[in-house]
Coordinates of C-alpha atoms in Angstrom, one line a residue:
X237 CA -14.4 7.1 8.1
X238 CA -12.8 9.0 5.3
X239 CA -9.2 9.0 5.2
X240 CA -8.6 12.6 5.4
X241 CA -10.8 12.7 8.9
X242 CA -8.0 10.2 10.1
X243 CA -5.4 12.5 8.8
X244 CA -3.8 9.8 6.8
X245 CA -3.0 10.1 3.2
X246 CA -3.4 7.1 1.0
X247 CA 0.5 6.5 1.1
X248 CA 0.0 6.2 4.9
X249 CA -2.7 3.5 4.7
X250 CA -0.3 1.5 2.2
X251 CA 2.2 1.7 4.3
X252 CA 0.0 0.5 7.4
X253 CA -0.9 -2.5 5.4
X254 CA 1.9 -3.3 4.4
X255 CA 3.9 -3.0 7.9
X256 CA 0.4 -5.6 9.0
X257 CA 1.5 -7.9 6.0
X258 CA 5.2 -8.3 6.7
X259 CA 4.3 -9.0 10.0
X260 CA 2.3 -11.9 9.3
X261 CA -1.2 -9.8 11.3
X262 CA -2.9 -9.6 7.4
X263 CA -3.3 -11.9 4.4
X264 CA -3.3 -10.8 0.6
X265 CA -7.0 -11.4 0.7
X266 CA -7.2 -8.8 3.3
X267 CA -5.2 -6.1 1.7
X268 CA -7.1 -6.5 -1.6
X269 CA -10.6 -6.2 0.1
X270 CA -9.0 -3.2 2.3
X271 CA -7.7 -1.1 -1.2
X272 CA -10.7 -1.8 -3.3
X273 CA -12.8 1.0 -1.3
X274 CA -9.8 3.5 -2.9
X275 CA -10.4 1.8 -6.4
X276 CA -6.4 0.4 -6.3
X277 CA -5.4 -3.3 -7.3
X278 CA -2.5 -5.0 -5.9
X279 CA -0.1 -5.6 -8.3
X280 CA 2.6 -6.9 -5.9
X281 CA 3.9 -6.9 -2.4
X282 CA 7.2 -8.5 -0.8
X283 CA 8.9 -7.7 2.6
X284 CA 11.5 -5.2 0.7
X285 CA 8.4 -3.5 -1.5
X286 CA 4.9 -3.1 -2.7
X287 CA 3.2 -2.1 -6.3
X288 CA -0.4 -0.9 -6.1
X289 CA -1.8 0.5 -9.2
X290 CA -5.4 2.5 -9.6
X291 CA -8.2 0.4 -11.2
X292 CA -7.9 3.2 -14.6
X293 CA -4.2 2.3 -14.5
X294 CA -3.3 6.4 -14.0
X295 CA -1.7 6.5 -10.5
X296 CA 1.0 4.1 -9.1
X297 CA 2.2 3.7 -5.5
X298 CA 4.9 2.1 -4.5
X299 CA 7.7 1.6 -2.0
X300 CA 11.3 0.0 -2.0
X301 CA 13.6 -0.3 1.3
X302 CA 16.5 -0.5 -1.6
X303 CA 15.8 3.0 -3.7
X304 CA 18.5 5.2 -3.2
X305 CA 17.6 8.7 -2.2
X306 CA 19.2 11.2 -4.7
X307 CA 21.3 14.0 -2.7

């Protein structure tokens, strides 16, 4: 299934994995198997954030509870 026929973005799907790895239903060995179909690397993931990077090193995402949102 292609992520767009799930209506998911690849943000979405980050965040999915992420919500499974904080509460302990995935291991890191899962999530880098799950990402390498969309060519990303892990770089790092915590309860308060997560780093994945594309293999060519052009796009970043990333999430942190802490970041301030700019009024």
């Amino acid at each position: 299934m292609e992520l767009k026929e799930a209506y998911m973005t690849e943000f979405d799907l980050l965040n999915a994995i992420w919500w499974l790895w904080c509460n302990q239903k995935i291991s890191i060995g899962d999530i880098k198997f799950y990402v390498e179909d969309l060519d990303l690397e892990l770089e790092f993931i915590t309860l308060d954030e997560y780093k994945f990077i594309s293999k060519d090193k052009k796009t970043t995402y990333s999430y942190d509870r802490k970041q301030k949102k700019d009024s």
